[in-house]
Short mmCIF file of C-alpha atoms in Angstrom, two decimals:
data_model
loop_
_atom_site.label_atom_id
_atom_site.label_comp_id
_atom_site.label_asym_id
_atom_site.label_seq_id
_atom_site.Cartn_x
_atom_site.Cartn_y
_atom_site.Cartn_z
CA MET A 1 140.97 89.39 34.74
CA GLY A 2 139.54 86.33 36.03
CA SER A 3 142.86 84.25 35.52
CA PRO A 4 143.53 82.49 39.23
CA PRO A 5 147.27 81.93 37.94
CA ALA A 6 147.59 85.66 37.71
CA LEU A 7 145.83 86.82 40.87
CA PHE A 8 147.94 84.17 42.43
CA ALA A 9 151.14 85.85 40.67
CA LEU A 10 149.66 89.16 42.00
CA ILE A 11 149.35 87.93 45.47
CA VAL A 12 152.90 86.46 45.84
CA GLY A 13 154.38 89.10 43.90
CA ILE A 14 153.24 91.82 46.73
CA VAL A 15 153.86 89.84 49.24
CA LEU A 16 157.72 89.23 47.84
CA ARG A 17 157.77 93.07 47.56
CA ILE A 18 156.94 93.85 51.14
CA LEU A 19 159.22 91.02 52.16
CA PHE A 20 162.04 92.73 50.44
CA ILE A 21 161.51 96.68 51.51
CA VAL A 22 161.35 95.25 54.92
CA LEU A 23 164.25 92.81 55.00
CA THR A 24 167.00 94.46 52.49
CA PRO A 25 169.52 96.23 54.55
CA ILE A 26 170.36 100.03 54.28
CA GLY A 27 173.62 100.34 52.89
CA GLY A 28 176.38 98.11 53.78
CA GLU A 29 178.96 95.74 51.93
CA SER A 30 177.41 93.29 49.60
CA VAL A 31 178.21 90.00 50.83
CA PRO A 32 177.49 86.64 49.26
CA GLY A 33 174.83 84.75 50.31
CA LYS A 34 173.35 87.48 51.96
CA LEU A 35 170.47 89.50 51.22
CA SER A 36 172.57 92.94 50.44
CA SER A 37 171.44 96.53 49.42
CA TYR A 38 173.45 98.26 46.84
CA ASN A 39 175.36 101.87 46.95
CA ASP A 40 173.18 103.00 44.18
CA GLU A 41 170.09 103.18 46.57
CA LEU A 42 171.98 105.29 48.68
CA ALA A 43 172.56 107.63 45.95
CA HIS A 44 169.19 108.03 44.85
CA ALA A 45 167.98 108.99 48.56
CA ASN A 46 170.55 111.40 49.21
CA TYR A 47 169.45 113.25 46.00
CA ALA A 48 165.95 113.43 47.58
CA LEU A 49 167.33 114.27 50.82
CA HIS A 50 169.34 117.06 49.31
CA LEU A 51 166.13 118.31 47.98
CA VAL A 52 164.37 117.79 51.47
CA HIS A 53 166.66 119.71 53.12
CA SER A 54 167.92 122.56 50.89
CA GLY A 55 164.62 122.65 48.28
CA THR A 56 167.64 122.69 45.42
CA LEU A 57 168.79 120.52 43.21
CA PRO A 58 172.62 118.74 44.19
CA LEU A 59 175.58 119.74 42.16
CA ASN A 60 178.12 117.56 40.63
CA VAL A 61 180.15 116.55 43.53
CA GLU A 62 181.78 113.39 42.47
CA SER A 63 181.62 110.51 39.71
CA ILE A 64 181.44 107.05 40.49
CA GLU A 65 185.24 106.64 39.94
CA THR A 66 186.11 109.19 42.90
CA PRO A 67 187.94 107.06 45.54
CA GLY A 68 185.50 106.80 48.53
CA ALA A 69 182.29 107.55 46.02
CA LEU A 70 180.68 104.37 46.86
CA GLN A 71 180.50 105.14 50.42
CA SER A 72 179.64 109.00 50.05
CA ALA A 73 177.15 107.90 47.42
CA GLN A 74 176.72 111.29 45.38
CA TYR A 75 177.29 109.94 42.11
CA GLU A 76 173.48 109.59 40.96
CA ASN A 77 173.59 113.98 40.78
CA TYR A 78 173.30 113.74 37.21
CA GLN A 79 169.74 112.26 37.02
CA PRO A 80 166.85 114.30 35.70
CA PRO A 81 164.82 115.26 38.81
CA LEU A 82 161.34 114.42 38.53
CA TYR A 83 161.62 111.25 40.59
CA TYR A 84 163.52 112.87 43.16
CA VAL A 85 161.30 116.17 43.67
CA SER A 86 158.26 113.51 44.12
CA ILE A 87 160.03 111.90 46.81
CA ALA A 88 160.75 114.83 48.44
CA LEU A 89 157.61 116.61 48.24
CA LEU A 90 156.16 113.26 49.85
CA ALA A 91 158.57 113.17 52.66
CA ARG A 92 158.35 116.73 53.82
CA ALA A 93 154.41 116.19 53.61
CA MET A 94 155.17 113.24 56.16
CA SER A 95 157.92 115.30 58.01
CA LEU A 96 160.48 112.83 56.94
CA GLU A 97 164.09 113.83 57.22
CA SER A 98 166.36 110.99 57.70
CA ARG A 99 168.42 109.06 54.90
CA GLU A 100 167.24 105.86 56.24
CA ASP A 101 163.20 107.13 56.03
CA ILE A 102 163.86 108.30 52.41
CA VAL A 103 165.04 104.93 51.45
CA TYR A 104 161.80 103.22 52.57
CA LEU A 105 159.63 105.75 51.27
CA GLY A 106 161.36 105.03 47.90
CA ARG A 107 160.78 101.61 48.39
CA VAL A 108 157.09 102.12 49.10
CA PHE A 109 156.91 104.11 46.13
CA GLY A 110 158.24 101.77 43.88
CA LEU A 111 155.77 99.25 45.22
CA GLY A 112 153.03 102.02 44.80
CA ALA A 113 154.58 102.23 41.37
CA PHE A 114 154.23 98.60 40.74
CA ALA A 115 150.60 98.80 41.10
CA LEU A 116 150.26 101.29 38.28
CA LEU A 117 152.65 99.30 36.13
CA LEU A 118 149.89 96.40 35.96
CA LEU A 119 147.31 99.20 34.88
CA VAL A 120 149.75 100.59 31.93
CA TYR A 121 150.30 97.13 30.86
CA LEU A 122 146.67 96.42 30.56
CA PHE A 123 145.81 99.60 28.76
CA PHE A 124 149.20 98.85 26.24
CA CYS A 125 147.38 95.16 25.76
CA ARG A 126 144.22 96.77 25.26
CA ALA A 127 145.74 99.43 22.58
CA LEU A 128 147.34 96.31 20.44
CA ALA A 129 143.75 94.37 20.88
CA VAL A 130 146.10 91.66 22.65
CA GLU A 131 143.63 88.53 24.46
CA HIS A 132 142.78 88.79 27.63
CA VAL A 133 144.72 85.24 28.34
CA THR A 134 147.95 86.60 26.97
CA ALA A 135 147.49 89.85 28.74
CA ALA A 136 147.04 87.72 32.27
CA ALA A 137 150.38 86.24 31.34
CA GLY A 138 152.16 89.36 30.99
CA VAL A 139 150.60 90.00 34.85
CA ILE A 140 152.52 87.24 35.65
CA PHE A 141 155.55 88.02 34.43
CA LEU A 142 155.51 91.44 36.08
CA SER A 143 154.11 90.52 39.31
CA LEU A 144 157.06 87.69 39.72
CA GLY A 145 159.55 88.49 37.35
CA ALA A 146 162.75 89.21 39.23
CA VAL A 147 163.80 92.49 37.81
CA PHE A 148 160.49 93.95 38.17
CA VAL A 149 160.12 92.41 41.94
CA ARG A 150 163.82 93.75 42.75
CA PHE A 151 163.42 97.28 41.46
CA THR A 152 159.92 98.15 42.73
CA ALA A 153 161.15 97.21 45.98
CA THR A 154 164.18 99.57 45.59
CA ALA A 155 164.31 103.17 46.33
CA GLY A 156 165.58 104.63 42.83
CA ASN A 157 164.12 106.40 39.81
CA ASP A 158 163.15 103.05 37.81
CA PRO A 159 159.38 102.46 38.38
CA LEU A 160 158.54 106.06 37.49
CA PHE A 161 160.29 105.91 34.54
CA TRP A 162 158.95 102.39 33.48
CA ILE A 163 155.07 104.21 34.10
CA LEU A 164 155.79 107.39 31.72
CA ALA A 165 157.68 105.30 29.22
CA GLY A 166 154.77 102.49 28.91
CA LEU A 167 152.73 105.52 28.36
CA MET A 168 154.90 106.74 25.82
CA LEU A 169 154.51 103.48 23.79
CA ILE A 170 150.68 103.38 24.50
CA ALA A 171 150.42 106.97 22.59
CA LEU A 172 152.59 105.76 19.92
CA VAL A 173 150.70 102.53 19.62
CA ARG A 174 147.15 104.30 19.53
CA LEU A 175 148.69 106.89 16.37
CA ARG A 176 149.61 104.04 14.69
CA SER A 177 146.42 101.75 15.04
CA SER A 178 143.92 104.55 15.00
CA PRO A 179 142.87 107.60 12.67
CA PHE A 180 145.15 110.08 13.44
CA GLY A 181 144.23 112.94 15.66
CA PHE A 182 146.24 115.56 17.96
CA ARG A 183 145.16 113.97 21.03
CA TRP A 184 147.66 111.11 20.88
CA LEU A 185 150.50 113.42 19.52
CA ALA A 186 149.91 115.78 22.26
CA ALA A 187 150.09 112.57 24.71
CA PHE A 188 152.97 111.39 23.08
CA VAL A 189 154.89 114.84 23.60
CA LEU A 190 153.52 114.96 27.20
CA TRP A 191 154.65 111.42 28.35
CA SER A 192 157.98 111.61 26.54
CA VAL A 193 158.81 115.16 28.32
CA LEU A 194 157.66 113.96 31.95
CA ALA A 195 159.88 110.65 31.27
CA LEU A 196 162.82 112.90 29.79
CA PHE A 197 162.67 114.72 33.51
CA THR A 198 162.57 111.24 34.94
CA LYS A 199 165.42 109.36 33.32
CA LEU A 200 167.20 110.12 30.09
CA SER A 201 166.77 106.50 28.50
CA ALA A 202 163.51 107.95 27.25
CA LEU A 203 165.63 109.15 24.24
CA LEU A 204 165.60 105.77 22.84
CA LEU A 205 161.70 105.80 22.58
CA VAL A 206 161.38 109.67 21.21
CA PRO A 207 162.71 108.53 17.54
CA LEU A 208 159.54 106.16 17.28
CA LEU A 209 157.29 109.01 16.62
CA PRO A 210 157.71 108.85 12.55
CA ILE A 211 156.89 104.97 12.61
CA ALA A 212 153.73 105.62 14.65
CA LEU A 213 152.15 108.17 12.55
CA LYS A 214 150.46 106.96 9.48
CA SER A 215 150.43 109.01 6.38
CA GLU A 216 150.45 109.01 3.05
CA SER A 217 152.23 112.32 2.88
CA ARG A 218 156.00 111.79 4.18
CA LYS A 219 156.54 114.86 4.36
CA ARG A 220 153.43 115.66 6.90
CA VAL A 221 154.96 112.78 8.85
CA ALA A 222 158.19 114.78 8.64
CA ILE A 223 156.91 118.10 9.54
CA LEU A 224 154.84 116.45 12.69
CA SER A 225 157.86 114.62 13.99
CA ALA A 226 160.15 117.73 13.84
CA ALA A 227 157.04 119.91 15.32
CA ALA A 228 157.12 117.33 18.25
CA PHE A 229 160.33 116.76 18.84
CA ALA A 230 161.20 120.87 18.97
CA ALA A 231 158.37 120.74 21.56
CA ILE A 232 160.05 117.88 23.39
CA ILE A 233 163.41 119.86 23.20
CA LEU A 234 161.76 123.35 23.97
CA LEU A 235 159.93 121.55 27.52
CA THR A 236 162.63 119.54 28.33
CA TRP A 237 165.62 122.35 27.90
CA PRO A 238 166.10 122.79 31.93
CA VAL A 239 167.27 119.32 31.77
CA TRP A 240 169.98 120.22 28.84
CA GLN A 241 170.96 123.61 30.16
CA ARG A 242 171.85 121.58 33.70
CA ASN A 243 173.83 118.85 32.48
CA LEU A 244 175.91 121.21 30.47
CA SER A 245 176.72 123.84 32.82
CA GLU A 246 176.55 121.56 35.96
CA PHE A 247 178.14 118.03 34.55
CA GLY A 248 179.42 119.70 31.01
CA SER A 249 177.78 117.00 28.99
CA LEU A 250 174.06 116.63 27.55
CA LEU A 251 174.90 112.80 28.78
CA PRO A 252 176.71 112.93 31.33
CA LEU A 253 176.48 109.35 32.17
CA SER A 254 180.11 109.11 33.16
CA ALA A 255 179.01 110.94 36.34
CA GLY A 256 177.54 107.31 37.44
CA PHE A 257 178.84 104.99 34.90
CA GLY A 258 182.83 105.80 34.99
CA THR A 259 184.83 107.26 32.18
CA PRO A 260 183.90 105.89 28.72
CA HIS A 261 186.44 103.94 26.43
CA TRP A 262 185.52 101.36 23.51
CA ARG A 263 185.74 97.98 24.40
CA ILE A 264 184.27 94.89 23.14
CA PRO A 265 182.10 92.90 25.71
CA ASP A 266 183.45 89.30 26.53
CA PHE A 267 181.51 86.57 27.47
CA MET A 268 181.32 87.31 31.08
CA ALA A 269 179.56 90.60 30.39
CA PHE A 270 177.17 88.40 28.35
CA SER A 271 176.66 85.91 31.23
CA PHE A 272 176.32 89.07 33.40
CA ALA A 273 173.23 90.41 31.20
CA VAL A 274 171.61 86.64 31.03
CA ARG A 275 171.61 86.30 34.88
CA SER A 276 170.77 89.98 35.73
CA PHE A 277 167.66 89.33 33.64
CA LEU A 278 166.65 86.37 35.11
CA PHE A 279 167.89 86.89 38.71
CA PRO A 280 169.33 90.62 39.51
CA TRP A 281 170.62 89.78 42.97
CA THR A 282 174.40 89.00 42.10
CA GLU A 283 174.71 87.89 45.58
CA PHE A 284 172.82 84.53 45.26
CA TRP A 285 173.98 83.72 42.05
CA GLN A 286 175.99 80.73 43.57
CA GLY A 287 178.46 80.04 40.51
CA ALA A 288 177.40 76.70 38.77
CA ILE A 289 174.62 76.06 41.23
CA GLY A 290 173.02 79.21 40.21
CA LEU A 291 173.84 78.53 36.65
CA THR A 292 171.78 75.26 36.83
CA VAL A 293 168.43 77.17 38.62
CA LEU A 294 168.60 79.89 36.53
CA ALA A 295 168.82 77.53 33.04
CA VAL A 296 165.15 76.39 34.01
CA PRO A 297 163.37 79.84 33.30
CA GLY A 298 166.29 80.89 30.47
CA LEU A 299 165.21 77.55 28.35
CA PHE A 300 161.71 78.03 28.80
CA PHE A 301 161.83 81.80 27.89
CA ALA A 302 163.97 80.56 24.89
CA PHE A 303 161.63 78.17 23.79
CA GLU A 304 158.20 80.55 24.08
CA PHE A 305 160.19 83.07 21.99
CA PHE A 306 161.52 81.24 19.35
CA TYR A 307 159.76 77.78 19.12
CA ARG A 308 156.24 78.76 20.93
CA GLY A 309 156.20 81.68 18.06
CA ALA A 310 155.93 84.39 21.01
CA ALA A 311 158.10 86.78 18.57
CA LYS A 312 155.86 86.79 16.03
CA ILE A 313 153.61 89.36 17.92
CA ILE A 314 156.60 91.53 17.81
CA ILE A 315 157.95 90.90 14.26
CA SER A 316 154.30 91.43 12.62
CA ARG A 317 154.40 95.06 14.40
CA PRO A 318 156.99 97.77 12.91
CA LEU A 319 156.44 99.59 16.08
CA LEU A 320 157.30 96.78 18.19
CA ILE A 321 160.06 95.89 16.03
CA GLY A 322 161.70 99.37 16.28
CA ALA A 323 161.56 99.59 20.19
CA THR A 324 163.01 96.56 20.08
CA LEU A 325 165.97 97.54 18.15
CA LEU A 326 166.53 100.94 19.72
CA ALA A 327 166.39 99.21 23.04
CA LEU A 328 168.91 96.47 22.20
CA GLY A 329 170.99 99.21 19.92
CA GLY A 330 171.10 101.48 23.25
CA PHE A 331 172.29 98.57 25.59
CA ILE A 332 174.94 97.23 23.01
CA TRP A 333 175.91 100.84 22.94
CA LEU A 334 176.25 101.19 26.73
CA ASN A 335 178.04 97.78 26.83
CA LEU A 336 180.53 99.00 24.22
CA ARG A 337 181.16 102.68 25.99
CA TYR A 338 180.55 102.09 29.79
CA ASP A 339 180.82 98.31 30.57
CA GLN A 340 177.01 98.39 32.03
CA ALA A 341 175.70 94.62 31.37
CA GLU A 342 172.92 94.82 34.06
CA ALA A 343 169.64 93.68 31.84
CA ARG A 344 167.56 96.38 33.35
CA TYR A 345 168.68 98.57 30.86
CA VAL A 346 167.14 96.79 28.20
CA PHE A 347 163.45 97.50 30.23
CA VAL A 348 163.29 101.14 28.52
CA VAL A 349 160.79 98.73 26.46
CA TRP A 350 159.46 96.90 29.43
CA PRO A 351 155.63 96.20 27.90
CA VAL A 352 157.60 94.85 24.60
CA VAL A 353 159.57 92.77 26.82
CA CYS A 354 156.51 91.23 29.04
CA LEU A 355 154.37 90.47 25.49
CA ALA A 356 157.35 89.24 23.85
CA LEU A 357 158.09 86.62 26.38
CA THR A 358 154.56 85.81 27.25
CA ALA A 359 152.35 85.84 24.17
CA ALA A 360 152.30 82.34 23.06
CA ILE A 361 151.15 81.32 26.62
CA ASN A 362 147.40 81.21 25.79
CA ALA A 363 146.00 78.78 28.18
CA VAL A 364 145.42 78.62 32.15
CA ARG A 365 147.36 75.50 32.45
CA ARG A 366 150.56 77.14 30.90
CA GLN A 367 149.72 80.22 33.18
CA TRP A 368 150.65 77.89 35.82
CA LEU A 369 153.78 76.76 34.38
CA LEU A 370 154.77 80.12 34.12
CA VAL A 371 154.03 80.82 37.83
CA ALA A 372 156.44 77.97 38.53
CA VAL A 373 159.00 78.91 35.96
CA LEU A 374 158.83 82.59 37.22
CA VAL A 375 159.26 81.26 41.21
CA PHE A 376 161.91 78.83 40.57
CA PRO A 377 164.78 80.90 40.94
CA TYR A 378 163.98 82.58 44.14
CA VAL A 379 165.30 78.97 45.74
CA LEU A 380 168.61 80.63 45.48
CA PHE A 381 167.45 82.58 48.33
CA LEU A 382 167.23 79.65 50.41
CA LEU A 383 170.55 77.57 49.61
CA PRO A 384 172.67 79.85 52.17
CA ALA A 385 170.23 78.72 54.58
CA ILE A 386 170.67 75.06 53.96
CA GLY A 387 174.93 75.39 53.77
CA VAL A 388 174.65 75.24 49.83
#
């Protein structure tokens, strides 16, 4: 797109992802100061591996609270199947049959998904008539932002879901910004169905449809919304039927998160959310030193959002306000019920996140500053090597 900082960030982002794909161990305990795998990667791989060997969806073997569940890694079996079917088909086509092969395949799949995420974001910006220089800043954030780097270099269903969630948002923006056409309504239904077959978090975006439907008649909006919702429910019925019959609930989150109960998140949960937004590798947080390092991007993005006026691009668009509130509301509810403070759950509206934090970066000089701010937290990987 003619932006040297964006091109530089893209190259560095690809290199980082390749390094993490190759260097991150498969399985094992998380050790402070050493690059570690996470058990949920194994659980995602086991799901796909079951499909490779049996051709059937896995059963409800255990919840994450079952003794030994982290080691056997079967607690992601409640997830919708689209991502795992895709990985299983690729694995069969390539004659891959071991769990290690599936993990590496999933990581490479994430790298490919990153390329599609870039395209989806550019289409999202075009739909909103965002200037090229602003869109380039979002590309920098996508390329170097730690959450995007980690989860597009890890085996899991997040990258595929992010692509589909982004397409849902594009369809909604097009519905609201252009004369009504059934094409975009049909596209929203299609992307919603595929997203729900990938991750149940897509439910947070479905209620945005009435906001996107511009019409003088509330009755027409209600009829079109009801018809679209009915189509989505009907087409995703196999997901809900499996959840009820196999896991006993429409939203069987307890399998992956544990038994729900109401709680008030404390300061540690808030701190975890902020740090995992800026740098999700917990084994390298390094206490006070890590907080000092992460304060640099934290203060930068707070300055961009509140002082530089990046928030205006969200506040001026009801659709983006609605998406933000639904994502934050879902994240807060998840913490009230399941104590899941990891910030990637906010990224259900990742294009809005990218735009909200970079919309005021409208000069190449400031794009280079954004690159420096995003690269800076990666020094935490170097501190253990020098004995810090």
